[in-house]
CSV table of C-alpha atoms and ligand atoms in Angstrom, one decimal:
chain,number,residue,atom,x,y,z
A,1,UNK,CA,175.1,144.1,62.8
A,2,UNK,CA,174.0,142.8,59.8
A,3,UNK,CA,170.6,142.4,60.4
A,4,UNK,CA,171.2,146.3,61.5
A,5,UNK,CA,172.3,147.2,58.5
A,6,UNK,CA,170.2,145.0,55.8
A,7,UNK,CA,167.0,147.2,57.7
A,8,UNK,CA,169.0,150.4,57.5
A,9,UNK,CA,169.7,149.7,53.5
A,10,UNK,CA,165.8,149.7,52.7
A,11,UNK,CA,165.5,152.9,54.8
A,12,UNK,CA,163.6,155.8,53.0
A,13,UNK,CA,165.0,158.3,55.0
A,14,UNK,CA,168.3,157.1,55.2
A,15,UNK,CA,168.8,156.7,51.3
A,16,UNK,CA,167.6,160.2,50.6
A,17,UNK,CA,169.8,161.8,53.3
A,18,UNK,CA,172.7,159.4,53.8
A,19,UNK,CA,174.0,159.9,50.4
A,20,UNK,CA,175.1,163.3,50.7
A,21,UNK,CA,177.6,163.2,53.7
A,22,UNK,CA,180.8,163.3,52.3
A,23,UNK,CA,182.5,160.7,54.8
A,24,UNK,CA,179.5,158.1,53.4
A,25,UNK,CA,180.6,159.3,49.7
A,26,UNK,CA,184.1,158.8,50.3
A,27,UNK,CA,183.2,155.2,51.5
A,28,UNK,CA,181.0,154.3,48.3
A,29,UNK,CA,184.2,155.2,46.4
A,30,UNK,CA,186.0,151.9,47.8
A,31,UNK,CA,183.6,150.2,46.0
A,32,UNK,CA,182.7,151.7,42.8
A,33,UNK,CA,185.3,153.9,40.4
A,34,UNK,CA,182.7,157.0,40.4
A,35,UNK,CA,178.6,157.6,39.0
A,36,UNK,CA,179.1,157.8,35.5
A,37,UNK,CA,179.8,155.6,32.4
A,38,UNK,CA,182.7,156.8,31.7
A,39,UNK,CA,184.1,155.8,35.3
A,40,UNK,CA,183.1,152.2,34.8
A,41,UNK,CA,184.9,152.0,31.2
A,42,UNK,CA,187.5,153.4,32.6
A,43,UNK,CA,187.9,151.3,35.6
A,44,UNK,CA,187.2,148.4,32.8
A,45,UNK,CA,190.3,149.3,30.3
A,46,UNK,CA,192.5,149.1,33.7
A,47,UNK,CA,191.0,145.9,34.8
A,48,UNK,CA,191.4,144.7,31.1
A,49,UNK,CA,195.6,145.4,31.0
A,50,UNK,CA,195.6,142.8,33.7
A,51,UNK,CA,193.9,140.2,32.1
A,52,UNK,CA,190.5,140.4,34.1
A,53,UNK,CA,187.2,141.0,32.3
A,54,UNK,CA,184.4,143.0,33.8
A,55,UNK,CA,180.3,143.4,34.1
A,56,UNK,CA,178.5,146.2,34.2
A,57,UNK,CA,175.6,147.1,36.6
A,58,UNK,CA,173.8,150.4,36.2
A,59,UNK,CA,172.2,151.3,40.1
A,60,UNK,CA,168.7,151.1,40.7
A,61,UNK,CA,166.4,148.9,42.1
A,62,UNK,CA,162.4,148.5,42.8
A,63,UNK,CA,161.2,151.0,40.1
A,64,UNK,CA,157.6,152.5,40.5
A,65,UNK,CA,157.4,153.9,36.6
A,66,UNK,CA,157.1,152.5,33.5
A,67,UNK,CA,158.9,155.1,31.7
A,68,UNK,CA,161.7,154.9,34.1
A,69,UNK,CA,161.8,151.1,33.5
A,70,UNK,CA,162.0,152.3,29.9
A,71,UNK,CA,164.8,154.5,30.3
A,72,UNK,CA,166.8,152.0,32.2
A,73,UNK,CA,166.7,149.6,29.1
A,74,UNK,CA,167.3,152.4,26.9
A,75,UNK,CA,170.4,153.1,29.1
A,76,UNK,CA,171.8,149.9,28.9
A,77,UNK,CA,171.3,149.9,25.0
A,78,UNK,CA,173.6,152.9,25.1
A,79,UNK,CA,175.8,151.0,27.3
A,80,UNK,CA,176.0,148.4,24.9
A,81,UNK,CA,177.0,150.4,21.8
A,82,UNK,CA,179.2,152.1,24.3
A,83,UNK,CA,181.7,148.7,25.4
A,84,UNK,CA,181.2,148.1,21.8
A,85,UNK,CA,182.8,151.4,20.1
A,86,UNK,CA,185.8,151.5,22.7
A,87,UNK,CA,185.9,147.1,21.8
A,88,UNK,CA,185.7,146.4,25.4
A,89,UNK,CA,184.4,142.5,26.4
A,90,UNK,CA,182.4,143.6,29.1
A,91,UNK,CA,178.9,142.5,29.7
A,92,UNK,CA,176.0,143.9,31.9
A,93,UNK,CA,174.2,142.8,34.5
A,94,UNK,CA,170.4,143.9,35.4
A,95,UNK,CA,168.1,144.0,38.4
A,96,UNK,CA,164.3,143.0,37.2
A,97,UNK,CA,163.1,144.6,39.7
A,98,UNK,CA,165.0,148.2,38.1
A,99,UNK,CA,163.0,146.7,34.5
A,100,UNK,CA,159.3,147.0,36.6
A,101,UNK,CA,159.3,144.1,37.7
A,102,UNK,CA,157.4,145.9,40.6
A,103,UNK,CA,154.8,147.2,38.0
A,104,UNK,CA,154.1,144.0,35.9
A,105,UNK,CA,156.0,141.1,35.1
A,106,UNK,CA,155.1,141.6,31.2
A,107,UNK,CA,156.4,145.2,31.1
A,108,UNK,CA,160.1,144.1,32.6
A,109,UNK,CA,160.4,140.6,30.1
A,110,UNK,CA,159.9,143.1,27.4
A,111,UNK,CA,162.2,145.7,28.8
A,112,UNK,CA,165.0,142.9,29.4
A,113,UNK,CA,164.2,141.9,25.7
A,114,UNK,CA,165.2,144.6,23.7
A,115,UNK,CA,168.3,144.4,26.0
A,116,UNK,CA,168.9,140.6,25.0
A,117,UNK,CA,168.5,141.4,21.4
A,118,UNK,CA,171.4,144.3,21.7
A,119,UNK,CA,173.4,142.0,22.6
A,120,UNK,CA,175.7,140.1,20.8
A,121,UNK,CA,174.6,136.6,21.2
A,122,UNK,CA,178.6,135.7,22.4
A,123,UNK,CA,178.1,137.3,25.6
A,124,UNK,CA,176.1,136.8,28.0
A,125,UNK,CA,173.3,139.3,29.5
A,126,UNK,CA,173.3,138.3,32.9
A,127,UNK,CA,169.9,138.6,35.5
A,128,UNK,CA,170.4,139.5,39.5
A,129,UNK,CA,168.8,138.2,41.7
A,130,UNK,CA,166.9,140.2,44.5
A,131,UNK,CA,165.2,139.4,47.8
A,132,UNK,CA,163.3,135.8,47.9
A,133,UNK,CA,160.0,137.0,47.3
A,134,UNK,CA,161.3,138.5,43.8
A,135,UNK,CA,162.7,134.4,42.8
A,136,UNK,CA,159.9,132.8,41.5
A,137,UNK,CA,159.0,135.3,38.7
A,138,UNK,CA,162.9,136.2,38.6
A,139,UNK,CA,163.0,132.1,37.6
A,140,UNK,CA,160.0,132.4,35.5
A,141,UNK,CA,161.4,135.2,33.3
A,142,UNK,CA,164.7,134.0,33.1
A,143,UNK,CA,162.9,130.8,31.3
A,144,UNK,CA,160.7,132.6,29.3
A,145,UNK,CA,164.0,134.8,27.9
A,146,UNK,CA,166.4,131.7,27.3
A,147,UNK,CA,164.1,130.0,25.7
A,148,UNK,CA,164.6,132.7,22.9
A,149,UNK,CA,168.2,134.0,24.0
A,150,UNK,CA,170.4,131.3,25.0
A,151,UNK,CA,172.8,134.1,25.9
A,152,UNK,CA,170.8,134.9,28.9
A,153,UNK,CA,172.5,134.0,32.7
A,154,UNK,CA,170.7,134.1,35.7
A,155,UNK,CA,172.2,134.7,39.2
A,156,UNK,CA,171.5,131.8,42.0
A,157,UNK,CA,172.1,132.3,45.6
A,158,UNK,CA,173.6,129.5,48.1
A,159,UNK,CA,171.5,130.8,51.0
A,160,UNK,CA,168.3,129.4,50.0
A,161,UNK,CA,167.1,126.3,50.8
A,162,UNK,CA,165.3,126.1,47.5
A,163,UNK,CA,168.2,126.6,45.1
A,164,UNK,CA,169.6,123.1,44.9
A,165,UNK,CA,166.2,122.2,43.2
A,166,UNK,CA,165.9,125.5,41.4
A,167,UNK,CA,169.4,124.3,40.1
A,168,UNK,CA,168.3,121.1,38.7
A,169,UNK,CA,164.8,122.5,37.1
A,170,UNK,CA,167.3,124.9,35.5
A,171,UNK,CA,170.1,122.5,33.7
A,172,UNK,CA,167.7,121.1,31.3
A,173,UNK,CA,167.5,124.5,30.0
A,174,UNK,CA,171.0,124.6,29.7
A,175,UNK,CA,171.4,128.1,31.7
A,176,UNK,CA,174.1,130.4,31.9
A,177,UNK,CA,175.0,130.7,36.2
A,178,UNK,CA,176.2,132.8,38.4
A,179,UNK,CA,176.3,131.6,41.8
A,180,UNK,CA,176.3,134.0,44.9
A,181,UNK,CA,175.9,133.2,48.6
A,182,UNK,CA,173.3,135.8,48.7
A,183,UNK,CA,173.3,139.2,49.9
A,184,UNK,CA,169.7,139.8,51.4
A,185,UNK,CA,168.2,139.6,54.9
A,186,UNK,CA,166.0,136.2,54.6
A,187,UNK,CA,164.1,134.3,57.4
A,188,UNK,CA,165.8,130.8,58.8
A,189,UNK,CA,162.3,128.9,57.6
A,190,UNK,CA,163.9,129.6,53.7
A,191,UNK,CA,167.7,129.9,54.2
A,192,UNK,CA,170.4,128.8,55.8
A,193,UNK,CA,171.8,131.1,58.7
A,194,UNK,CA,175.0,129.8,59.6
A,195,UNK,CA,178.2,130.8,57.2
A,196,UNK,CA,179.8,127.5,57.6
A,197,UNK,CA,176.0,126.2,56.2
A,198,UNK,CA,176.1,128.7,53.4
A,199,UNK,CA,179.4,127.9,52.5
A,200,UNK,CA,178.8,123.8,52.2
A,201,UNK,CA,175.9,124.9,50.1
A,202,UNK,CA,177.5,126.8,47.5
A,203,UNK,CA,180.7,124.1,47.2
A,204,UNK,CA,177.7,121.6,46.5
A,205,UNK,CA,175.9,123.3,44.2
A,206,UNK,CA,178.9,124.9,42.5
A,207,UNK,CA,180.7,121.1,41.8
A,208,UNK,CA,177.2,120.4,40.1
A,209,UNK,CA,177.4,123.2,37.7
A,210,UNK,CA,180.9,122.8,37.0
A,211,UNK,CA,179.7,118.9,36.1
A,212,UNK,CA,176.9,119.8,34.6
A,213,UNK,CA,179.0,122.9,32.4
A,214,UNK,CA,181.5,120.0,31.5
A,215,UNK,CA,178.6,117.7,30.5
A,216,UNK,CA,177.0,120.5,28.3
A,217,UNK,CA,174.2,121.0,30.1
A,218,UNK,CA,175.5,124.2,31.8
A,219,UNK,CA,176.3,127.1,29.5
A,220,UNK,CA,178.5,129.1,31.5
A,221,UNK,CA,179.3,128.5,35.6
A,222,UNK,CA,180.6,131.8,37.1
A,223,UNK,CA,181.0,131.5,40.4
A,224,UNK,CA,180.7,135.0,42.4
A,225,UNK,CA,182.5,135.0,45.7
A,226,UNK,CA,185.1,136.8,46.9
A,227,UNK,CA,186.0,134.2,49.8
A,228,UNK,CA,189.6,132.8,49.5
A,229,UNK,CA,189.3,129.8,51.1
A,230,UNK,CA,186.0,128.2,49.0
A,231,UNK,CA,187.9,129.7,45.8
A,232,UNK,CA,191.1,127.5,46.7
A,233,UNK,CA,188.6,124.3,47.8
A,234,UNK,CA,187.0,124.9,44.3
A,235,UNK,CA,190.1,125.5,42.2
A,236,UNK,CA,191.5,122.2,43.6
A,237,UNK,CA,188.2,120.6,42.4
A,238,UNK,CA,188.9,121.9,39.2
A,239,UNK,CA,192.2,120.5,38.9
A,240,UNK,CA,191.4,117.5,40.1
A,241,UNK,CA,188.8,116.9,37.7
A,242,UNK,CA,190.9,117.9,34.8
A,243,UNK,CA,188.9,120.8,34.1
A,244,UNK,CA,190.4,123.4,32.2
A,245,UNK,CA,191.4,126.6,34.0
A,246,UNK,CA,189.5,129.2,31.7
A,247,UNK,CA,186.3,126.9,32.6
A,248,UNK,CA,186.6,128.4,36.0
A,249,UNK,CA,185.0,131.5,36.4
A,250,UNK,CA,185.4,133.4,39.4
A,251,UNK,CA,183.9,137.0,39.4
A,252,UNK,CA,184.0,139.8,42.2
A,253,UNK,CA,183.0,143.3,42.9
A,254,UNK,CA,185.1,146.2,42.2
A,255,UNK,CA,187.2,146.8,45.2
A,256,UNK,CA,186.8,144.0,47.1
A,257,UNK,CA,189.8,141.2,47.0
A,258,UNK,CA,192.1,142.9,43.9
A,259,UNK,CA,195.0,140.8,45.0
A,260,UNK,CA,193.6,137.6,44.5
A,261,UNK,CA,191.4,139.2,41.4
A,262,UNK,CA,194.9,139.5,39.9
A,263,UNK,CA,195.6,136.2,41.0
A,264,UNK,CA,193.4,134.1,39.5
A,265,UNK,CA,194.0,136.0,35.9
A,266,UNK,CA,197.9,135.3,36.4
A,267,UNK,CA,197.1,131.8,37.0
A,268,UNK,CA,194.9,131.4,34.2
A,269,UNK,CA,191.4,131.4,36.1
A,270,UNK,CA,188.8,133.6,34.3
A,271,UNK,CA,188.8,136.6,36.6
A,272,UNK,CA,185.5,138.9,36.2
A,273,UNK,CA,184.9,142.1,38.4
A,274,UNK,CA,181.4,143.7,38.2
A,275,UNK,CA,181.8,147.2,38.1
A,276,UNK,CA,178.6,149.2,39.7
A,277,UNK,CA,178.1,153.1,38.4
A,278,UNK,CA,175.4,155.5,38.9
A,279,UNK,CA,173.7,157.1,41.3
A,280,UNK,CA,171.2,155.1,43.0
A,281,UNK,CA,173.8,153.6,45.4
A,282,UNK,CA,173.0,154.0,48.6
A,283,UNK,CA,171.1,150.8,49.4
A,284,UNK,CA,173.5,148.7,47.4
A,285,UNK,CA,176.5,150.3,49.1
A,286,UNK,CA,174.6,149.6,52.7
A,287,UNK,CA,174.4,145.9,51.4
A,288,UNK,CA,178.9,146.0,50.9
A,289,UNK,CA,178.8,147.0,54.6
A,290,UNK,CA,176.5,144.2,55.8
A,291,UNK,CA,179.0,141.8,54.5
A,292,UNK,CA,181.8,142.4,56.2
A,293,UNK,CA,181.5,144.3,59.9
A,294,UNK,CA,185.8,146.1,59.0
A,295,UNK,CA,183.6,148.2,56.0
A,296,UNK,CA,181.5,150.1,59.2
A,297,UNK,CA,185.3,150.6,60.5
A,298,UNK,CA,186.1,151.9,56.9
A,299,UNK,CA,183.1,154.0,57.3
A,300,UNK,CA,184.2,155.1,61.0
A,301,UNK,CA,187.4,156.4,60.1
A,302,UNK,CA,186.2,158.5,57.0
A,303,UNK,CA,184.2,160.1,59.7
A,304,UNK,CA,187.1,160.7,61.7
A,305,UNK,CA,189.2,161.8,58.1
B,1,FAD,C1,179.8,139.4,40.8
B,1,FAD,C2,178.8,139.3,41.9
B,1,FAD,C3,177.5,139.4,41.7
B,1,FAD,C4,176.6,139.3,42.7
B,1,FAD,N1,175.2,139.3,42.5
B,1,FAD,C5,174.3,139.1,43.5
B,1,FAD,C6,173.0,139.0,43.2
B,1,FAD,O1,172.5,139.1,42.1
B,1,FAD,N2,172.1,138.7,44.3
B,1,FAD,C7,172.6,138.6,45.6
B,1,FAD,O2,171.8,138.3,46.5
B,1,FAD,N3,173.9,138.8,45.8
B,1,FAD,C8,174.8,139.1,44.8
B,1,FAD,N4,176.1,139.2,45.1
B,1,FAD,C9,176.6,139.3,46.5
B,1,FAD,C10,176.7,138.0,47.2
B,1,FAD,O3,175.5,137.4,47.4
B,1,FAD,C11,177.4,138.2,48.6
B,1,FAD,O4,176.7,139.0,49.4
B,1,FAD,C12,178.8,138.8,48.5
B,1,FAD,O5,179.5,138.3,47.4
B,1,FAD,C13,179.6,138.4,49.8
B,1,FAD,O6,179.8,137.0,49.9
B,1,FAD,P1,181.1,136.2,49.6
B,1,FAD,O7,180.8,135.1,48.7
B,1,FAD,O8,182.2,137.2,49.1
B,1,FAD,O9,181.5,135.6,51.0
B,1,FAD,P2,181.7,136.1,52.4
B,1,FAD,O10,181.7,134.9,53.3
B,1,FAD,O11,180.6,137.1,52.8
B,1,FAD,O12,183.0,136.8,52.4
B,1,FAD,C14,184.3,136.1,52.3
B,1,FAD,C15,185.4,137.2,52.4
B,1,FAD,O13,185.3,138.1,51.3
B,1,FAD,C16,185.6,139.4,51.7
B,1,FAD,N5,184.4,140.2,51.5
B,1,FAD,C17,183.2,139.8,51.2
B,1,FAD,N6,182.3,140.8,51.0
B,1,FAD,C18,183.1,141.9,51.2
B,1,FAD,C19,182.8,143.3,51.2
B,1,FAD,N7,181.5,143.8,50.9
B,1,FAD,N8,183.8,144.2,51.5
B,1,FAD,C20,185.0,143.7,51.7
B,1,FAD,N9,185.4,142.4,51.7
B,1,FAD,C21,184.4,141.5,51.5
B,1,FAD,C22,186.0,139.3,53.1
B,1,FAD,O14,187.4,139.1,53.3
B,1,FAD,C23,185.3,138.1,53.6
B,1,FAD,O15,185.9,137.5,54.7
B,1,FAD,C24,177.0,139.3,44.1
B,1,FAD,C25,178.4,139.2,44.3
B,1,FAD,C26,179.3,139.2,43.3
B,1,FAD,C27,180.8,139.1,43.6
């Protein structure tokens, strides 16, 4: 099923057609508060009231023109004077590949450089990361931009093989991390196929960076899961090692696991919730099915409704 439905979310045909059924609209909705701006600051003041902080991620993905690579960095400089007139804390997040990364790896460092230099240098601008043919120049322009902007972040994923040593090369930088399992379909020769694997992976790697973040040598660990049971093995770490609380970051998407969103901000875990808007959603959403089989259910019964 979910090799099904990572094939179906880079489907041509699908994404152009898909999107306008109103049962597969009413199923997006789950996972994002609506298209525009406005939804997602909206969606952000609620989160705010309790306690939890949120990211913003304008749609889009693998774009083919350089003016449209333009405009997405002009967007996000709007979005920036936007969380800033309504005194929000949110920060944004940004695909390389919606930069034109896909059109020249020159073109999307300068596009994510006027972003960087928007930004207040207190918050961090924070890099996806996309399929595993996209990591190697995703790492190499991460460098390049915190060499200049310590406030960048980059987004590592526990599936790969590779990422313990991309990990390591990365510390001496002092990064900023977030830390996914990983949300692409990848062959077995570069990552790991079984959950329990994945899931060993990530509590490795993630008690490094919260070492390394204690040490110095980690700017900021964020740790992007929505899965209970590693959250409670790595909150016990936490305790255990006398970390403080707010040095535990744990950020989710909108929708997914409120409860224990609103847990971790009562107990006085940093609780994060990336907020997706726009229209460019279908693939993204098809990826939010893959991950859990009961969202095609979800999907079933809006038929039905
Ligand atoms: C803030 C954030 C940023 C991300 N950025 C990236 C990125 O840049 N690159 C990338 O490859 N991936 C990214 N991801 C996606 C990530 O890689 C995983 O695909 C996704 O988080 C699901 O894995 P999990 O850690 O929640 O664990 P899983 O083992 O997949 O899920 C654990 C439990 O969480 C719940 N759950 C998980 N996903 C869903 C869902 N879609 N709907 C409902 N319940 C769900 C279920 O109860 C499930 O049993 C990001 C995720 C987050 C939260």
């Amino acid at each position: 099923m979910r090799s099904m439905l990572l094939a179906a979310s880079q489907n041509v045909w699908l994404r152009d057609h898909a999107v306008n059924f109103p049962f597969v609209r009413r199923s997006v909705s789950r996972f994002m508060p609506g298209e525009t701006l406005d939804a997602a600051i909206d969606a952000a003041q609620a989160l705010l009231q309790k306690n939890i902080g949120s990211i913003f991620t304008h749609l889009g993905e693998n774009v083919a023109d350089r003016a449209e690579a333009h405009n997405v960095s002009d967007h996000y400089l709007e979005v920036l004077d936007c969380i800033h007139q309504v005194n929000l804390p949110t920060e944004v997040s940004v695909k390389l590949t919606q930069l034109g990364l896909d059109l020249s790896p020159d073109l999307c460092f300068e596009n994510l450089e006027r972003i960087l230099q928007h930004e207040h240098p207190s918050k961090t601008v924070w890099v996806d990361m996309e399929a595993s043919n996209y990591v190697d120049v995703t790492l190499e322009i991460y460098k390049r931009a915190l060499r200049a902007y310590p406030n960048a972040g980059i987004c590592l994923q526990a599936y790969l093989y590779r990422t313990k040593k991309d990990l390591a090369d990365l510390l001496p930088l002092r990064p900023a991390i977030r830390l996914v399992k990983g949300a692409y379909k990848e062959p077995d020769s570069i990552a790991f196929r079984k959950k329990s694997d994945v899931d060993e992976n990530y509590f490795v790697l993630a008690q490094e960076m919260l070492r390394a973040q204690t040490a110095g040598s980690c700017a900021r660990a964020a740790f992007g899961t929505h899965d209970v049971q590693l959250i409670r093995r790595l909150s016990d770490y936490v305790v255990g090692q006398g970390i403080a609380k707010t040095q535990f970051e744990v950020e989710m998407l909108y929708g997914i696991q409120r409860a224990e969103q609103e847990r971790l901000a009562q107990a006085g875990y940093r609780s994060v919730v990336l907020v997706a808007y726009g229209t460019y959603w279908y693939p993204w959403f098809v990826r939010r099915l893959a991950e859990r089989p009961a969202n095609v259910w979800f999907l079933l019964r809006n038929v039905l409704a």
